[in-house]
Amino acid sequence: MPGKTPQGNGKKPVGSGVRKTKDVEMTDASKTKGKKGAKDTDEEMTVVVPPSKASKQSSKADAEGDVSMDEDKADEDEAKVDPVVQTVADIKSNFALLDRAVALFDARFSLRALRSISIIRKHLTPDIIAQVISDTFPATVASGNIAKQLLLAVGRENAPLGRQGGSEMEVDADPSKASPKNGSKKEHKDIIPETDIFLGILVQVYLFDSKQFQRGAEFSQYLSDRIQTLNRRTLDSLSAKVYFYYSIFCEHIAPLAPSPQSPVVAIRPTLLAALRTAVLRKDVDTQASVIVLLLRNYLLTSHINQADLLVSHTQFPENAVNNQVARFLYYLGRIRSIQLRYTEAHEHLTAATRKAPSSNCALGFSQTATKLLLVVELLMGDIPDRATFRQPTMEVALHPYFLLVQAVRVGNLEDFETTIVDHADTFRRDGTYSLILRLRQNVIKTGIRMMSLSYSRISLRDICIRLQLGSEESAEYIVAKAIRDGVIEATLDRERGFMKSKEVGDVYATREPGEAFHDRIQACLALHDESVKAMRFPMNQHRLELKNAQEAREREREMAKEIQEGDLDDDDLGGDFDGM
Amino acid sequence: MADRTLAQILAQLKHSPSMSYPEANALLSKAKLALLKLNALTPASATPAHILPLARETYEQGALFAIRARNPPDFTRYVQQLQPFYELPSNILTPNLPERNKVTGLSLLLLLTQGRYAEFHTELESLANREGGDVDVEGDRYLGYPIRLERWLMEGSYDRVWKAMKSSEVPCDEYSVFSEILKNQIRSEIASSSERAYPSLPISSTKSLLFLDSEGDVISFAHHRGWIVRDGQIFFPDTTTSARTALRPRR
């Protein structure tokens, strides 16, 4: 089956594009998207046309698949088509996907619809949204109210509803697309809630891009209330997105985050309620996304205790979307690193950086996670791999950390202090400052280690001068502590005031190689487990087999009956039983 | 009426910080009852603005009395009750920075002496983002003290910790309550690292190493740790044999 990964990758830019280091992100997202457009479509095609779908569904699905292929071709051929018409058509083509998601009860189609937001996003204007809404919603009272809310949010409350006929005329002007579209649209008798929530998300995206945060937050509140009343499983992935934008809006409303008055704090009850509902409804998408949002929320106001409690009292869904897992692991790593549980933090952060999409679309996330991972590695006493700093996408962003690693590696306290002073603002912005301050002891330890390796005997006075420790007594205590902690193999002579290193034995006689192997084997086994878990099986496939089995049994019974009645030839018998 | 009694009790408490804990406790209970009548045990939006500072002060006094009486559980409780007050925005309750930092610094020190480093760092992380916390956390007289102590303890610069515990360095009286605990803590740290680091130690220099007052103290301390004292030297049980064999071939 076309796997989960391509979808996950595609979806990411919407999410993390907004989240961190905005400037890097946005430009990157648009850059990649520009050339991605064409590439994306054929990727989508492989994903969409389900090759092994059950036979009765396949006719419809195939037809649809053809449609989308035609469209794609049309897109490429007529690149100069009016962008407004184009976008309207794009949005509408997603309704078909949502429809199918509801009909087949398969969340992948809604995910595909969500994924296309990033492409639509660039052309989104209130007029386009208004046009789609007025085309889509008939002028009945019930749907009129919903449409009114949506229109109100984009400031086009006067747009008339139910212009179906008119719109068809418009689209008809572009015949290659319009004809299949009309066919599918006439099947719509009433508007499914998925469609209007999807339009709601588009409104959210538009409001966010045009920086109308206050209105966005109010609209999001209305939208999330509506989702809560709807209670449809096919809405799950859509509602996850709604909450995501809701919380992003709140983050941007003044007073900004660390202040206790920020709307970020006010949104918590809503999110917690959403989490509870999601868990009760086994709504994995919303559950994962809301947990991540809550963690982010707590960390923004430095409520680390609450975040830790949340983690310990909830269970992150195992089969959540890859991107949410990556984010969750990142936040978890942050919490653990603050709590000095470096080994766990390291584990989570490594997993987070590996799970982050490898394409450039989520560069900000990778950078942020890598920065934190580097600091944690340093805190654990490891020196990060130099190759990390050579990656072209990371080089500039990681430069301050590179200097830091250099200072720690050599054990040069002076360089270390100057690096901290020079780049204090960067570190503070990255939220790693307080962690980096803890590194001082590591620098000292490495310094002692270097000296113990280079000299068989060195006076405490020299150690004190080299490491700028202030006094010989301090040096003595520090070296003694280093010996006790197993940093160096040495002894101290108090009367004559020197440190004498022990001979370094053969590394291969120690447990070191065994431990290194153990680490690697563990990583391989974990990878294997995850791959097994990530396998997907088409829904209802087993029913088909069951049906076959039942048919076979039926045939057998018939045959037995026929044998009883004695009207079966010998060769007939042999032939049939061979096949069983 | 209740707020007047509250103000009276507070004045009384502040006036005589040397009051014994049971007496102070009785007064504090009355104050808390008054707060309950005013419905101001925890800050709510309905709580009148002039009561909030009184409530905060009650808890702050309670925390200080508890620490003077060396009663960590009570202290922790008061500090936790103070948290909602400290999180109030400054336009509702003007923060009283010195008192707040004093209590927070004390609670940091308590975490440090109890070896709860994870909580210590968690607390530290939230300090930087506190309202009105634009001031340099490390530069603050009360907050900087536990932070520096922690850094030195982690590094192993025990002599600096020792110096910092002298009365002239301690930011205020309440902080010296922890000195005794810290002294014992660093002494045992030093002892455990000495066991590994030195083959043997002369008694005379062990005295200064362990910050003990006399050689008699050294010997009793050595016996307490199970060290062997012979010929004016201290040998450490597990390392003595290996240290001697290491020395012998060279002679």
JSON list of C-alpha atoms in Angstrom, two decimals, chain A residues 142-330:
[
{"chain": "A", "resi": 142, "resn": "ALA", "atom": "CA", "xyz": [-30.41, 25.43, 8.26]},
{"chain": "A", "resi": 143, "resn": "SER", "atom": "CA", "xyz": [-27.39, 25.59, 6.03]},
{"chain": "A", "resi": 144, "resn": "GLY", "atom": "CA", "xyz": [-27.93, 29.31, 5.60]},
{"chain": "A", "resi": 145, "resn": "ASN", "atom": "CA", "xyz": [-27.06, 29.88, 9.24]},
{"chain": "A", "resi": 146, "resn": "ILE", "atom": "CA", "xyz": [-23.82, 27.96, 8.96]},
{"chain": "A", "resi": 147, "resn": "ALA", "atom": "CA", "xyz": [-22.88, 29.73, 5.78]},
{"chain": "A", "resi": 148, "resn": "LYS", "atom": "CA", "xyz": [-23.71, 33.07, 7.38]},
{"chain": "A", "resi": 149, "resn": "GLN", "atom": "CA", "xyz": [-21.20, 32.42, 10.16]},
{"chain": "A", "resi": 150, "resn": "LEU", "atom": "CA", "xyz": [-18.50, 31.53, 7.70]},
{"chain": "A", "resi": 151, "resn": "LEU", "atom": "CA", "xyz": [-19.23, 34.57, 5.55]},
{"chain": "A", "resi": 152, "resn": "LEU", "atom": "CA", "xyz": [-19.32, 36.83, 8.57]},
{"chain": "A", "resi": 153, "resn": "ALA", "atom": "CA", "xyz": [-15.85, 35.67, 9.53]},
{"chain": "A", "resi": 154, "resn": "VAL", "atom": "CA", "xyz": [-14.37, 36.75, 6.20]},
{"chain": "A", "resi": 155, "resn": "GLY", "atom": "CA", "xyz": [-16.38, 39.94, 6.15]},
{"chain": "A", "resi": 156, "resn": "ARG", "atom": "CA", "xyz": [-18.54, 39.05, 3.15]},
{"chain": "A", "resi": 157, "resn": "GLU", "atom": "CA", "xyz": [-21.84, 38.53, 4.90]},
{"chain": "A", "resi": 158, "resn": "ASN", "atom": "CA", "xyz": [-23.79, 39.94, 1.97]},
{"chain": "A", "resi": 159, "resn": "ALA", "atom": "CA", "xyz": [-22.87, 37.27, -0.50]},
{"chain": "A", "resi": 160, "resn": "PRO", "atom": "CA", "xyz": [-26.01, 35.51, -1.80]},
{"chain": "A", "resi": 161, "resn": "LEU", "atom": "CA", "xyz": [-26.42, 31.81, -1.19]},
{"chain": "A", "resi": 162, "resn": "GLY", "atom": "CA", "xyz": [-27.44, 29.01, -3.45]},
{"chain": "A", "resi": 163, "resn": "ARG", "atom": "CA", "xyz": [-26.00, 30.36, -6.66]},
{"chain": "A", "resi": 164, "resn": "GLN", "atom": "CA", "xyz": [-25.46, 26.87, -7.89]},
{"chain": "A", "resi": 165, "resn": "GLY", "atom": "CA", "xyz": [-26.75, 27.48, -11.39]},
{"chain": "A", "resi": 166, "resn": "GLY", "atom": "CA", "xyz": [-24.75, 30.59, -11.85]},
{"chain": "A", "resi": 167, "resn": "SER", "atom": "CA", "xyz": [-21.55, 29.07, -10.64]},
{"chain": "A", "resi": 168, "resn": "GLU", "atom": "CA", "xyz": [-21.88, 26.19, -13.00]},
{"chain": "A", "resi": 169, "resn": "MET", "atom": "CA", "xyz": [-21.99, 28.62, -15.80]},
{"chain": "A", "resi": 170, "resn": "GLU", "atom": "CA", "xyz": [-18.77, 30.14, -14.60]},
{"chain": "A", "resi": 171, "resn": "VAL", "atom": "CA", "xyz": [-17.02, 26.88, -14.24]},
{"chain": "A", "resi": 172, "resn": "ASP", "atom": "CA", "xyz": [-18.41, 25.70, -17.52]},
{"chain": "A", "resi": 173, "resn": "ALA", "atom": "CA", "xyz": [-16.32, 28.32, -19.21]},
{"chain": "A", "resi": 174, "resn": "ASP", "atom": "CA", "xyz": [-13.46, 26.01, -18.42]},
{"chain": "A", "resi": 175, "resn": "PRO", "atom": "CA", "xyz": [-14.87, 22.84, -19.88]},
{"chain": "A", "resi": 176, "resn": "SER", "atom": "CA", "xyz": [-12.10, 20.34, -19.19]},
{"chain": "A", "resi": 177, "resn": "LYS", "atom": "CA", "xyz": [-12.70, 20.52, -15.47]},
{"chain": "A", "resi": 178, "resn": "ALA", "atom": "CA", "xyz": [-16.27, 21.48, -15.21]},
{"chain": "A", "resi": 179, "resn": "SER", "atom": "CA", "xyz": [-17.98, 18.48, -16.70]},
{"chain": "A", "resi": 180, "resn": "PRO", "atom": "CA", "xyz": [-16.93, 15.85, -14.15]},
{"chain": "A", "resi": 181, "resn": "LYS", "atom": "CA", "xyz": [-17.41, 18.36, -11.37]},
{"chain": "A", "resi": 182, "resn": "ASN", "atom": "CA", "xyz": [-21.02, 19.01, -12.30]},
{"chain": "A", "resi": 183, "resn": "GLY", "atom": "CA", "xyz": [-21.72, 15.36, -12.24]},
{"chain": "A", "resi": 184, "resn": "SER", "atom": "CA", "xyz": [-20.45, 14.93, -8.73]},
{"chain": "A", "resi": 185, "resn": "LYS", "atom": "CA", "xyz": [-22.08, 18.05, -7.47]},
{"chain": "A", "resi": 186, "resn": "LYS", "atom": "CA", "xyz": [-25.54, 17.10, -8.51]},
{"chain": "A", "resi": 187, "resn": "GLU", "atom": "CA", "xyz": [-25.28, 14.08, -6.26]},
{"chain": "A", "resi": 188, "resn": "HIS", "atom": "CA", "xyz": [-24.97, 16.38, -3.25]},
{"chain": "A", "resi": 189, "resn": "LYS", "atom": "CA", "xyz": [-28.34, 16.67, -1.79]},
{"chain": "A", "resi": 190, "resn": "ASP", "atom": "CA", "xyz": [-27.32, 18.30, 1.42]},
{"chain": "A", "resi": 191, "resn": "ILE", "atom": "CA", "xyz": [-23.97, 19.60, 2.57]},
{"chain": "A", "resi": 192, "resn": "ILE", "atom": "CA", "xyz": [-22.05, 17.22, 4.78]},
{"chain": "A", "resi": 193, "resn": "PRO", "atom": "CA", "xyz": [-20.63, 18.81, 7.95]},
{"chain": "A", "resi": 194, "resn": "GLU", "atom": "CA", "xyz": [-17.12, 17.88, 6.83]},
{"chain": "A", "resi": 195, "resn": "THR", "atom": "CA", "xyz": [-17.43, 20.33, 3.98]},
{"chain": "A", "resi": 196, "resn": "ASP", "atom": "CA", "xyz": [-18.37, 23.26, 6.13]},
{"chain": "A", "resi": 197, "resn": "ILE", "atom": "CA", "xyz": [-15.71, 22.49, 8.72]},
{"chain": "A", "resi": 198, "resn": "PHE", "atom": "CA", "xyz": [-13.20, 22.31, 5.90]},
{"chain": "A", "resi": 199, "resn": "LEU", "atom": "CA", "xyz": [-14.35, 25.71, 4.72]},
{"chain": "A", "resi": 200, "resn": "GLY", "atom": "CA", "xyz": [-14.03, 26.83, 8.33]},
{"chain": "A", "resi": 201, "resn": "ILE", "atom": "CA", "xyz": [-10.40, 25.74, 8.35]},
{"chain": "A", "resi": 202, "resn": "LEU", "atom": "CA", "xyz": [-9.82, 27.68, 5.15]},
{"chain": "A", "resi": 203, "resn": "VAL", "atom": "CA", "xyz": [-11.30, 30.73, 6.84]},
{"chain": "A", "resi": 204, "resn": "GLN", "atom": "CA", "xyz": [-8.98, 30.15, 9.80]},
{"chain": "A", "resi": 205, "resn": "VAL", "atom": "CA", "xyz": [-5.99, 29.91, 7.48]},
{"chain": "A", "resi": 206, "resn": "TYR", "atom": "CA", "xyz": [-7.01, 33.08, 5.70]},
{"chain": "A", "resi": 207, "resn": "LEU", "atom": "CA", "xyz": [-7.50, 34.98, 8.96]},
{"chain": "A", "resi": 208, "resn": "PHE", "atom": "CA", "xyz": [-4.16, 33.76, 10.23]},
{"chain": "A", "resi": 209, "resn": "ASP", "atom": "CA", "xyz": [-2.30, 34.73, 7.09]},
{"chain": "A", "resi": 210, "resn": "SER", "atom": "CA", "xyz": [-3.88, 38.15, 7.13]},
{"chain": "A", "resi": 211, "resn": "LYS", "atom": "CA", "xyz": [-2.95, 38.48, 10.84]},
{"chain": "A", "resi": 212, "resn": "GLN", "atom": "CA", "xyz": [-6.50, 38.96, 12.11]},
{"chain": "A", "resi": 213, "resn": "PHE", "atom": "CA", "xyz": [-5.75, 37.02, 15.26]},
{"chain": "A", "resi": 214, "resn": "GLN", "atom": "CA", "xyz": [-8.54, 38.34, 17.45]},
{"chain": "A", "resi": 215, "resn": "ARG", "atom": "CA", "xyz": [-11.21, 37.55, 14.87]},
{"chain": "A", "resi": 216, "resn": "GLY", "atom": "CA", "xyz": [-9.56, 34.25, 14.17]},
{"chain": "A", "resi": 217, "resn": "ALA", "atom": "CA", "xyz": [-9.73, 33.26, 17.83]},
{"chain": "A", "resi": 218, "resn": "GLU", "atom": "CA", "xyz": [-13.41, 34.17, 18.06]},
{"chain": "A", "resi": 219, "resn": "PHE", "atom": "CA", "xyz": [-14.21, 32.29, 14.88]},
{"chain": "A", "resi": 220, "resn": "SER", "atom": "CA", "xyz": [-12.19, 29.29, 16.04]},
{"chain": "A", "resi": 221, "resn": "GLN", "atom": "CA", "xyz": [-14.13, 29.20, 19.25]},
{"chain": "A", "resi": 222, "resn": "TYR", "atom": "CA", "xyz": [-17.38, 29.06, 17.29]},
{"chain": "A", "resi": 223, "resn": "LEU", "atom": "CA", "xyz": [-15.93, 26.37, 15.05]},
{"chain": "A", "resi": 224, "resn": "SER", "atom": "CA", "xyz": [-14.70, 24.18, 17.90]},
{"chain": "A", "resi": 225, "resn": "ASP", "atom": "CA", "xyz": [-18.07, 24.48, 19.64]},
{"chain": "A", "resi": 226, "resn": "ARG", "atom": "CA", "xyz": [-19.72, 23.30, 16.46]},
{"chain": "A", "resi": 227, "resn": "ILE", "atom": "CA", "xyz": [-17.39, 20.34, 16.17]},
{"chain": "A", "resi": 228, "resn": "GLN", "atom": "CA", "xyz": [-18.18, 19.30, 19.72]},
{"chain": "A", "resi": 229, "resn": "THR", "atom": "CA", "xyz": [-21.89, 19.19, 18.93]},
{"chain": "A", "resi": 230, "resn": "LEU", "atom": "CA", "xyz": [-21.44, 17.28, 15.70]},
{"chain": "A", "resi": 231, "resn": "ASN", "atom": "CA", "xyz": [-19.66, 14.18, 17.02]},
{"chain": "A", "resi": 232, "resn": "ARG", "atom": "CA", "xyz": [-18.75, 12.49, 13.75]},
{"chain": "A", "resi": 233, "resn": "ARG", "atom": "CA", "xyz": [-15.75, 10.19, 13.51]},
{"chain": "A", "resi": 234, "resn": "THR", "atom": "CA", "xyz": [-15.03, 11.36, 9.99]},
{"chain": "A", "resi": 235, "resn": "LEU", "atom": "CA", "xyz": [-14.42, 14.84, 11.38]},
{"chain": "A", "resi": 236, "resn": "ASP", "atom": "CA", "xyz": [-11.51, 13.74, 13.55]},
{"chain": "A", "resi": 237, "resn": "SER", "atom": "CA", "xyz": [-8.61, 14.83, 11.41]},
{"chain": "A", "resi": 238, "resn": "LEU", "atom": "CA", "xyz": [-10.36, 18.09, 10.57]},
{"chain": "A", "resi": 239, "resn": "SER", "atom": "CA", "xyz": [-11.08, 18.95, 14.17]},
{"chain": "A", "resi": 240, "resn": "ALA", "atom": "CA", "xyz": [-7.43, 18.36, 15.05]},
{"chain": "A", "resi": 241, "resn": "LYS", "atom": "CA", "xyz": [-6.57, 21.13, 12.59]},
{"chain": "A", "resi": 242, "resn": "VAL", "atom": "CA", "xyz": [-9.26, 23.42, 13.97]},
{"chain": "A", "resi": 243, "resn": "TYR", "atom": "CA", "xyz": [-7.82, 23.19, 17.47]},
{"chain": "A", "resi": 244, "resn": "PHE", "atom": "CA", "xyz": [-4.35, 23.70, 16.10]},
{"chain": "A", "resi": 245, "resn": "TYR", "atom": "CA", "xyz": [-5.29, 27.03, 14.54]},
{"chain": "A", "resi": 246, "resn": "TYR", "atom": "CA", "xyz": [-7.35, 28.00, 17.55]},
{"chain": "A", "resi": 247, "resn": "SER", "atom": "CA", "xyz": [-4.36, 27.67, 19.81]},
{"chain": "A", "resi": 248, "resn": "ILE", "atom": "CA", "xyz": [-2.05, 29.41, 17.31]},
{"chain": "A", "resi": 249, "resn": "PHE", "atom": "CA", "xyz": [-4.40, 32.38, 17.20]},
{"chain": "A", "resi": 250, "resn": "CYS", "atom": "CA", "xyz": [-4.35, 32.62, 20.98]},
{"chain": "A", "resi": 251, "resn": "GLU", "atom": "CA", "xyz": [-0.57, 32.61, 20.99]},
{"chain": "A", "resi": 252, "resn": "HIS", "atom": "CA", "xyz": [-0.51, 35.68, 18.80]},
{"chain": "A", "resi": 253, "resn": "ILE", "atom": "CA", "xyz": [-2.92, 37.83, 20.77]},
{"chain": "A", "resi": 254, "resn": "ALA", "atom": "CA", "xyz": [-1.39, 40.32, 23.18]},
{"chain": "A", "resi": 255, "resn": "PRO", "atom": "CA", "xyz": [-0.34, 40.07, 25.98]},
{"chain": "A", "resi": 256, "resn": "LEU", "atom": "CA", "xyz": [2.08, 37.54, 24.60]},
{"chain": "A", "resi": 257, "resn": "ALA", "atom": "CA", "xyz": [2.95, 34.20, 26.07]},
{"chain": "A", "resi": 258, "resn": "PRO", "atom": "CA", "xyz": [4.94, 34.38, 29.30]},
{"chain": "A", "resi": 259, "resn": "SER", "atom": "CA", "xyz": [2.46, 36.77, 30.86]},
{"chain": "A", "resi": 260, "resn": "PRO", "atom": "CA", "xyz": [-0.13, 34.95, 32.97]},
{"chain": "A", "resi": 261, "resn": "GLN", "atom": "CA", "xyz": [-2.88, 37.06, 31.39]},
{"chain": "A", "resi": 262, "resn": "SER", "atom": "CA", "xyz": [-2.19, 35.82, 27.91]},
{"chain": "A", "resi": 263, "resn": "PRO", "atom": "CA", "xyz": [-5.11, 34.14, 26.13]},
{"chain": "A", "resi": 264, "resn": "VAL", "atom": "CA", "xyz": [-2.86, 31.11, 25.97]},
{"chain": "A", "resi": 265, "resn": "VAL", "atom": "CA", "xyz": [-3.76, 30.46, 29.60]},
{"chain": "A", "resi": 266, "resn": "ALA", "atom": "CA", "xyz": [-7.43, 31.10, 28.97]},
{"chain": "A", "resi": 267, "resn": "ILE", "atom": "CA", "xyz": [-7.61, 28.49, 26.22]},
{"chain": "A", "resi": 268, "resn": "ARG", "atom": "CA", "xyz": [-6.40, 25.67, 28.46]},
{"chain": "A", "resi": 269, "resn": "PRO", "atom": "CA", "xyz": [-9.80, 24.58, 29.78]},
{"chain": "A", "resi": 270, "resn": "THR", "atom": "CA", "xyz": [-11.09, 24.37, 26.22]},
{"chain": "A", "resi": 271, "resn": "LEU", "atom": "CA", "xyz": [-8.17, 22.26, 25.15]},
{"chain": "A", "resi": 272, "resn": "LEU", "atom": "CA", "xyz": [-8.42, 20.01, 28.19]},
{"chain": "A", "resi": 273, "resn": "ALA", "atom": "CA", "xyz": [-12.12, 19.50, 27.56]},
{"chain": "A", "resi": 274, "resn": "ALA", "atom": "CA", "xyz": [-11.34, 18.70, 23.95]},
{"chain": "A", "resi": 275, "resn": "LEU", "atom": "CA", "xyz": [-8.74, 16.22, 25.08]},
{"chain": "A", "resi": 276, "resn": "ARG", "atom": "CA", "xyz": [-11.19, 14.49, 27.37]},
{"chain": "A", "resi": 277, "resn": "THR", "atom": "CA", "xyz": [-13.80, 14.26, 24.67]},
{"chain": "A", "resi": 278, "resn": "ALA", "atom": "CA", "xyz": [-11.27, 13.03, 22.17]},
{"chain": "A", "resi": 279, "resn": "VAL", "atom": "CA", "xyz": [-10.12, 10.28, 24.49]},
{"chain": "A", "resi": 280, "resn": "LEU", "atom": "CA", "xyz": [-13.67, 9.20, 25.21]},
{"chain": "A", "resi": 281, "resn": "ARG", "atom": "CA", "xyz": [-14.49, 9.11, 21.52]},
{"chain": "A", "resi": 282, "resn": "LYS", "atom": "CA", "xyz": [-11.25, 7.34, 20.65]},
{"chain": "A", "resi": 283, "resn": "ASP", "atom": "CA", "xyz": [-10.46, 10.24, 18.38]},
{"chain": "A", "resi": 284, "resn": "VAL", "atom": "CA", "xyz": [-6.75, 9.65, 17.92]},
{"chain": "A", "resi": 285, "resn": "ASP", "atom": "CA", "xyz": [-6.04, 12.60, 15.66]},
{"chain": "A", "resi": 286, "resn": "THR", "atom": "CA", "xyz": [-7.53, 15.20, 17.94]},
{"chain": "A", "resi": 287, "resn": "GLN", "atom": "CA", "xyz": [-6.12, 13.51, 21.03]},
{"chain": "A", "resi": 288, "resn": "ALA", "atom": "CA", "xyz": [-2.56, 13.60, 19.70]},
{"chain": "A", "resi": 289, "resn": "SER", "atom": "CA", "xyz": [-2.82, 17.11, 18.40]},
{"chain": "A", "resi": 290, "resn": "VAL", "atom": "CA", "xyz": [-4.41, 18.51, 21.56]},
{"chain": "A", "resi": 291, "resn": "ILE", "atom": "CA", "xyz": [-1.84, 16.86, 23.83]},
{"chain": "A", "resi": 292, "resn": "VAL", "atom": "CA", "xyz": [0.91, 18.45, 21.78]},
{"chain": "A", "resi": 293, "resn": "LEU", "atom": "CA", "xyz": [-0.83, 21.82, 21.87]},
{"chain": "A", "resi": 294, "resn": "LEU", "atom": "CA", "xyz": [-1.27, 21.64, 25.62]},
{"chain": "A", "resi": 295, "resn": "LEU", "atom": "CA", "xyz": [2.38, 20.77, 26.14]},
{"chain": "A", "resi": 296, "resn": "ARG", "atom": "CA", "xyz": [3.42, 23.65, 23.95]},
{"chain": "A", "resi": 297, "resn": "ASN", "atom": "CA", "xyz": [1.03, 25.87, 25.84]},
{"chain": "A", "resi": 298, "resn": "TYR", "atom": "CA", "xyz": [2.45, 24.93, 29.24]},
{"chain": "A", "resi": 299, "resn": "LEU", "atom": "CA", "xyz": [6.02, 25.29, 28.10]},
{"chain": "A", "resi": 300, "resn": "LEU", "atom": "CA", "xyz": [5.31, 28.74, 26.71]},
{"chain": "A", "resi": 301, "resn": "THR", "atom": "CA", "xyz": [4.48, 29.93, 30.21]},
{"chain": "A", "resi": 302, "resn": "SER", "atom": "CA", "xyz": [7.18, 27.73, 31.76]},
{"chain": "A", "resi": 303, "resn": "HIS", "atom": "CA", "xyz": [4.68, 25.63, 33.66]},
{"chain": "A", "resi": 304, "resn": "ILE", "atom": "CA", "xyz": [6.96, 22.64, 33.49]},
{"chain": "A", "resi": 305, "resn": "ASN", "atom": "CA", "xyz": [5.35, 20.89, 36.41]},
{"chain": "A", "resi": 306, "resn": "GLN", "atom": "CA", "xyz": [1.95, 20.98, 34.79]},
{"chain": "A", "resi": 307, "resn": "ALA", "atom": "CA", "xyz": [3.40, 19.76, 31.52]},
{"chain": "A", "resi": 308, "resn": "ASP", "atom": "CA", "xyz": [5.11, 16.90, 33.32]},
{"chain": "A", "resi": 309, "resn": "LEU", "atom": "CA", "xyz": [1.88, 15.99, 35.09]},
{"chain": "A", "resi": 310, "resn": "LEU", "atom": "CA", "xyz": [0.00, 16.07, 31.81]},
{"chain": "A", "resi": 311, "resn": "VAL", "atom": "CA", "xyz": [2.48, 13.68, 30.29]},
{"chain": "A", "resi": 312, "resn": "SER", "atom": "CA", "xyz": [2.28, 11.30, 33.21]},
{"chain": "A", "resi": 313, "resn": "HIS", "atom": "CA", "xyz": [-1.51, 11.34, 33.32]},
{"chain": "A", "resi": 314, "resn": "THR", "atom": "CA", "xyz": [-2.24, 10.93, 29.65]},
{"chain": "A", "resi": 315, "resn": "GLN", "atom": "CA", "xyz": [-1.24, 8.34, 27.18]},
{"chain": "A", "resi": 316, "resn": "PHE", "atom": "CA", "xyz": [-0.08, 9.55, 23.84]},
{"chain": "A", "resi": 317, "resn": "PRO", "atom": "CA", "xyz": [-1.91, 7.53, 21.18]},
{"chain": "A", "resi": 318, "resn": "GLU", "atom": "CA", "xyz": [0.39, 4.98, 19.63]},
{"chain": "A", "resi": 319, "resn": "ASN", "atom": "CA", "xyz": [-0.91, 5.25, 16.11]},
{"chain": "A", "resi": 320, "resn": "ALA", "atom": "CA", "xyz": [-0.85, 9.02, 15.93]},
{"chain": "A", "resi": 321, "resn": "VAL", "atom": "CA", "xyz": [0.34, 10.82, 12.84]},
{"chain": "A", "resi": 322, "resn": "ASN", "atom": "CA", "xyz": [4.09, 10.82, 12.48]},
{"chain": "A", "resi": 323, "resn": "ASN", "atom": "CA", "xyz": [4.37, 14.59, 12.74]},
{"chain": "A", "resi": 324, "resn": "GLN", "atom": "CA", "xyz": [2.46, 14.75, 15.98]},
{"chain": "A", "resi": 325, "resn": "VAL", "atom": "CA", "xyz": [4.67, 12.02, 17.39]},
{"chain": "A", "resi": 326, "resn": "ALA", "atom": "CA", "xyz": [7.74, 14.01, 16.43]},
{"chain": "A", "resi": 327, "resn": "ARG", "atom": "CA", "xyz": [6.41, 17.13, 18.12]},
{"chain": "A", "resi": 328, "resn": "PHE", "atom": "CA", "xyz": [5.35, 15.23, 21.20]},
{"chain": "A", "resi": 329, "resn": "LEU", "atom": "CA", "xyz": [8.79, 13.67, 21.51]},
{"chain": "A", "resi": 330, "resn": "TYR", "atom": "CA", "xyz": [10.41, 17.08, 21.15]}
]
